[in-house]
mmCIF file with all atom_site columns, C-alpha atoms in Angstrom:
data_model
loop_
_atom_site.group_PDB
_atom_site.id
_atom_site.type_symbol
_atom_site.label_atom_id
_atom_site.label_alt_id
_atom_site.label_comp_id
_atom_site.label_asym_id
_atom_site.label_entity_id
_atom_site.label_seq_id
_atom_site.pdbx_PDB_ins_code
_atom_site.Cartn_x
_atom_site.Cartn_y
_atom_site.Cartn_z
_atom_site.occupancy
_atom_site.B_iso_or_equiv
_atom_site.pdbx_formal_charge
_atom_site.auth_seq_id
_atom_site.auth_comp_id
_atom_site.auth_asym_id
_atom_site.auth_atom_id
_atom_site.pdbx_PDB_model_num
ATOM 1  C CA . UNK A 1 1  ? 0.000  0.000  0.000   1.00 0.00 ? 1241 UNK A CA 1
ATOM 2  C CA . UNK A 1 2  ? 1.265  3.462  -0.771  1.00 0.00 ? 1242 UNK A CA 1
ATOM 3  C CA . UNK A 1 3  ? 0.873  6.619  1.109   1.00 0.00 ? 1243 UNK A CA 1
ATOM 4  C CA . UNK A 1 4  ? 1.370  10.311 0.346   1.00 0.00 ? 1244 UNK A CA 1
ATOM 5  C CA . UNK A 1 5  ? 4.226  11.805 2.672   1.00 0.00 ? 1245 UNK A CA 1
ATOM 6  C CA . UNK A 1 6  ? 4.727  15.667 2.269   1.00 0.00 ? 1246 UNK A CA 1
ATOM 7  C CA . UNK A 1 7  ? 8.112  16.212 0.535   1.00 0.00 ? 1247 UNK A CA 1
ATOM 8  C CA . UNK A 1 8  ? 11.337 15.984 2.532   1.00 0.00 ? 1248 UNK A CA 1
ATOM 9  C CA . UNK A 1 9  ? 13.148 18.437 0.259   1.00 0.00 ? 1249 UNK A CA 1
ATOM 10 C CA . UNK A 1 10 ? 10.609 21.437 -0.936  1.00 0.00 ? 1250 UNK A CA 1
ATOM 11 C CA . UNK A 1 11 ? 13.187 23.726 -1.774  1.00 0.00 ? 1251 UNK A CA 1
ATOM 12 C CA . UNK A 1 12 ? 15.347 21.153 -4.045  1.00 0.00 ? 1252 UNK A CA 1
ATOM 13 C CA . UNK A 1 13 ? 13.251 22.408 -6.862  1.00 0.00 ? 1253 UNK A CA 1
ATOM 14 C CA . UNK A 1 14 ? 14.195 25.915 -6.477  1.00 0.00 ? 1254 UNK A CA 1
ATOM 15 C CA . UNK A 1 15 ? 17.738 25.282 -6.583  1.00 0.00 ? 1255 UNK A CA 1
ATOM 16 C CA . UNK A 1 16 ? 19.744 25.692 -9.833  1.00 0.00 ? 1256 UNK A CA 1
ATOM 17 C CA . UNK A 1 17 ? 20.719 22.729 -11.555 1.00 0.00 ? 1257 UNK A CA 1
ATOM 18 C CA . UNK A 1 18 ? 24.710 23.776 -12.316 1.00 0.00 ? 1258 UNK A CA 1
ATOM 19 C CA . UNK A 1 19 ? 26.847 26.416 -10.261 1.00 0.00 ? 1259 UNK A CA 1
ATOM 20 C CA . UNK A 1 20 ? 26.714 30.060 -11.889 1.00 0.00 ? 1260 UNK A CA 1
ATOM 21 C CA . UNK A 1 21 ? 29.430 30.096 -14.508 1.00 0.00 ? 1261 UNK A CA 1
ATOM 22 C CA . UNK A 1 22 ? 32.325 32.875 -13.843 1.00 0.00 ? 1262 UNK A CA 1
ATOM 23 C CA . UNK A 1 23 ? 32.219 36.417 -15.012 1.00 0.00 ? 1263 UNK A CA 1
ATOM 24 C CA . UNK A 1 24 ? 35.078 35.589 -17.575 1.00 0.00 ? 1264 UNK A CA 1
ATOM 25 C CA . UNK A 1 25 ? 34.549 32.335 -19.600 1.00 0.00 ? 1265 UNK A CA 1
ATOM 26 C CA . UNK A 1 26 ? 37.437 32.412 -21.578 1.00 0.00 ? 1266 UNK A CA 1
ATOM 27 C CA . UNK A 1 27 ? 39.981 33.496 -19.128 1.00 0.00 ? 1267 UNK A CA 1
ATOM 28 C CA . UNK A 1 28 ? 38.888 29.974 -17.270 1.00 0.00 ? 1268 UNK A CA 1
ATOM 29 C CA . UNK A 1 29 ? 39.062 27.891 -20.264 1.00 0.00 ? 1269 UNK A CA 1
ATOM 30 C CA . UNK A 1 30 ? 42.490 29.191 -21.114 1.00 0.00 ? 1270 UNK A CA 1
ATOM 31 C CA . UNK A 1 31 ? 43.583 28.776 -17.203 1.00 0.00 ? 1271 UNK A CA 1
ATOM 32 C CA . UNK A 1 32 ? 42.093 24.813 -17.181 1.00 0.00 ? 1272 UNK A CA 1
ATOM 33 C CA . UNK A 1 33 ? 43.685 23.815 -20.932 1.00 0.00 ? 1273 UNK A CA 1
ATOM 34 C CA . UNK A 1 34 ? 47.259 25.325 -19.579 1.00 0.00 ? 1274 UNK A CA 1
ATOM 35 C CA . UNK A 1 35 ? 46.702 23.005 -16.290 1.00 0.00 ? 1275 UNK A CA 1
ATOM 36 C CA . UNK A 1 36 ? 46.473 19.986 -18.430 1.00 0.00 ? 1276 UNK A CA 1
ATOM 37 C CA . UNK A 1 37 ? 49.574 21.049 -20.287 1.00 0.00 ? 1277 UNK A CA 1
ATOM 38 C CA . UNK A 1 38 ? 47.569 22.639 -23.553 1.00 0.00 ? 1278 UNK A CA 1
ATOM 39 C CA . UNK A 1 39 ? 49.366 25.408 -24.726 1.00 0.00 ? 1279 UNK A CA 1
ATOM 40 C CA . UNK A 1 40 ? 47.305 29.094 -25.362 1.00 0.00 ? 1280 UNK A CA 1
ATOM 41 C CA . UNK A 1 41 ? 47.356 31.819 -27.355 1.00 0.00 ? 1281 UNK A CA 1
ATOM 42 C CA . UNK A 1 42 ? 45.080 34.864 -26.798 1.00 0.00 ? 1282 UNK A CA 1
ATOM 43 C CA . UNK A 1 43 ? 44.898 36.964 -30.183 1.00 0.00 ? 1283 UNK A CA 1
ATOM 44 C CA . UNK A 1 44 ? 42.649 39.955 -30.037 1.00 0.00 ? 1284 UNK A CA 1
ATOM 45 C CA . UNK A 1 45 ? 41.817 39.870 -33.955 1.00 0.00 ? 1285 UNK A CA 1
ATOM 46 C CA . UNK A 1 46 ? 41.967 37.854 -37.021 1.00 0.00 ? 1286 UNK A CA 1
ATOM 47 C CA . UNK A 1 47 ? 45.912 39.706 -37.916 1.00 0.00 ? 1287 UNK A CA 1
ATOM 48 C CA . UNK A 1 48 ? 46.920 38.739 -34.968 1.00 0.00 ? 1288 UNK A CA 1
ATOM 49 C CA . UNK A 1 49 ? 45.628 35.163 -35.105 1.00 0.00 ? 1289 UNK A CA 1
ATOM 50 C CA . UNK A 1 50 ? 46.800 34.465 -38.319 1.00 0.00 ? 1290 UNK A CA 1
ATOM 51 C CA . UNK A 1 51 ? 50.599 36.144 -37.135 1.00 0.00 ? 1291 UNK A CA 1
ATOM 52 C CA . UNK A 1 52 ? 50.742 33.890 -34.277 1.00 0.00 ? 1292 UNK A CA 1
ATOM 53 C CA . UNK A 1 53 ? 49.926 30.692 -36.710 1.00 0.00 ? 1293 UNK A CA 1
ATOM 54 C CA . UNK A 1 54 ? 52.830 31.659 -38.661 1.00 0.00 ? 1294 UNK A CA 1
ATOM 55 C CA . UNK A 1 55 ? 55.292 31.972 -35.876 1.00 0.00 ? 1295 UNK A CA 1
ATOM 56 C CA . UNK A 1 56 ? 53.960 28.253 -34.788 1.00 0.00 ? 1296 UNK A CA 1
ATOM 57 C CA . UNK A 1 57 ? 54.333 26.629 -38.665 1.00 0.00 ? 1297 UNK A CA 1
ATOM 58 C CA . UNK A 1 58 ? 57.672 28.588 -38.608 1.00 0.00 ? 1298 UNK A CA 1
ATOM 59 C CA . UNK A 1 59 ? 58.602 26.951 -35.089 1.00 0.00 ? 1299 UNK A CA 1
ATOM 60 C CA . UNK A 1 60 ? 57.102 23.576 -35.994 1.00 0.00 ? 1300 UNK A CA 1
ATOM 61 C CA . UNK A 1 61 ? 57.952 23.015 -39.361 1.00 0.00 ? 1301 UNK A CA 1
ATOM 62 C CA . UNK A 1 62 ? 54.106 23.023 -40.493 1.00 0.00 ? 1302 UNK A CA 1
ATOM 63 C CA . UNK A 1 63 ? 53.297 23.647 -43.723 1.00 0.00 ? 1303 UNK A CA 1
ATOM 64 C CA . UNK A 1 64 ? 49.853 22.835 -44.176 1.00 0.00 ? 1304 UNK A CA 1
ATOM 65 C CA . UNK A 1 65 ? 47.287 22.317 -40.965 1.00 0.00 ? 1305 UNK A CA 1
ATOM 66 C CA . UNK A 1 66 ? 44.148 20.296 -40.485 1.00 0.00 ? 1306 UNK A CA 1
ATOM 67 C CA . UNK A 1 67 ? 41.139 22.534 -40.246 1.00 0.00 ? 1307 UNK A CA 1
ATOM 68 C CA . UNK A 1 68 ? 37.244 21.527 -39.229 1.00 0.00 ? 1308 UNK A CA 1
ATOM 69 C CA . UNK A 1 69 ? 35.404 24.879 -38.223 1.00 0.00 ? 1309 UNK A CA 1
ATOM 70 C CA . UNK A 1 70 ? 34.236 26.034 -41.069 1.00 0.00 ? 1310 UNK A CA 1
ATOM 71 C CA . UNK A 1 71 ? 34.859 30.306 -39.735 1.00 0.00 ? 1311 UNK A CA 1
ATOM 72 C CA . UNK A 1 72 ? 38.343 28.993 -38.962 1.00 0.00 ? 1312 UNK A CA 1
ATOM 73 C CA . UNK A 1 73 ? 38.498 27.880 -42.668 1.00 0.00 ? 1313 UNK A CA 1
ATOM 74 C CA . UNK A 1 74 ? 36.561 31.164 -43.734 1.00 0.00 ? 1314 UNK A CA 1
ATOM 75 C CA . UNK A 1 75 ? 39.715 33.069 -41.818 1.00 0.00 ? 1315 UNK A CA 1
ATOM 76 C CA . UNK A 1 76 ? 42.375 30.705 -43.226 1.00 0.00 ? 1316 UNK A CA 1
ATOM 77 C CA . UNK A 1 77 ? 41.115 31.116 -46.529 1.00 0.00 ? 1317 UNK A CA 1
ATOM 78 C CA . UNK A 1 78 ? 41.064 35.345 -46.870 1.00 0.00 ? 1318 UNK A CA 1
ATOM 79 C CA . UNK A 1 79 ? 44.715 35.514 -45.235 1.00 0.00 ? 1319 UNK A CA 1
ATOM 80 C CA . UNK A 1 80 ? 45.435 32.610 -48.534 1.00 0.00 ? 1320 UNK A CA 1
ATOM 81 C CA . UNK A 1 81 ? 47.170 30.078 -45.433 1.00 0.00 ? 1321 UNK A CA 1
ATOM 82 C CA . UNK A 1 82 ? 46.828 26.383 -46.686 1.00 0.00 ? 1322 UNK A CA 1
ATOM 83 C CA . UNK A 1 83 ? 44.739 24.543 -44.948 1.00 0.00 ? 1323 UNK A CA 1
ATOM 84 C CA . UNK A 1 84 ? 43.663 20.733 -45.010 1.00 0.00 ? 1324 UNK A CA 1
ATOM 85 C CA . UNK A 1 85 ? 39.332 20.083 -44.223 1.00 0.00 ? 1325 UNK A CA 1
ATOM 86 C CA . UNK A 1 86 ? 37.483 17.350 -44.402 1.00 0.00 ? 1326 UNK A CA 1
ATOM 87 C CA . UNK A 1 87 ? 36.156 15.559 -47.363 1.00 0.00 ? 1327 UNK A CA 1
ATOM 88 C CA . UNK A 1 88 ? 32.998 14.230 -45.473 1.00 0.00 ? 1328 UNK A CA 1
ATOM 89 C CA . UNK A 1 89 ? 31.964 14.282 -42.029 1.00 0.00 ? 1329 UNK A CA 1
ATOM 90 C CA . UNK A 1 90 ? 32.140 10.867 -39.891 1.00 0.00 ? 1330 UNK A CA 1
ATOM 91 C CA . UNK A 1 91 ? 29.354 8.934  -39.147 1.00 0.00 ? 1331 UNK A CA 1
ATOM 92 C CA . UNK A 1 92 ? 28.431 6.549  -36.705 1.00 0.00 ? 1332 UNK A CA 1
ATOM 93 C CA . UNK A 1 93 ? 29.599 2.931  -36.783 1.00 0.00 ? 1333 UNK A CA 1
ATOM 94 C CA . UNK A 1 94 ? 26.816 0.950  -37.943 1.00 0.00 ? 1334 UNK A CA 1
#
């Protein structure tokens, strides 16, 4: 037999589901890739991202990169830097 019990938590539904993000996003993302050893760069434009690209090829030895996003490719494509994207997108494994 059931019975009806008032709830034991009535203010569980006013509570928000995730923690309030932080004011500055980005700043936290670039903080937590550095921790797992990613390596950042913060360019304030489209020169400046395309610059620090070159300085990396130059450093690495890369002469063409892999690219997926297609305003990434949109970028890559004005400044004329060569660029690799995908023929066709992957699909599930049947």
């Amino acid at each position: 037999m059931l019975e009806k019990r008032d709830n034991p938590y009535p203010n569980l539904e006013n509570l928000p589901h995730y923690p309030p993000a932080p004011e500055d996003l980005d700043l936290m993302f670039a903080e937590e890739f550095m921790a797992v050893s990613g390596q950042f760069a913060f360019c304030e434009d489209e020169v400046q991202f395309i610059e620090t690209l070159l300085e990396l090829a130059e450093q690495r030895n890369w002469r063409k990169i892999y690219c997926w996003e297609p305003a990434l490719q949109e970028i890559l494509s004005r400044y004329e830097y060569p660029f690799l994207k995908p023929i066709k997108t992957l699909s599930k494994p049947k």
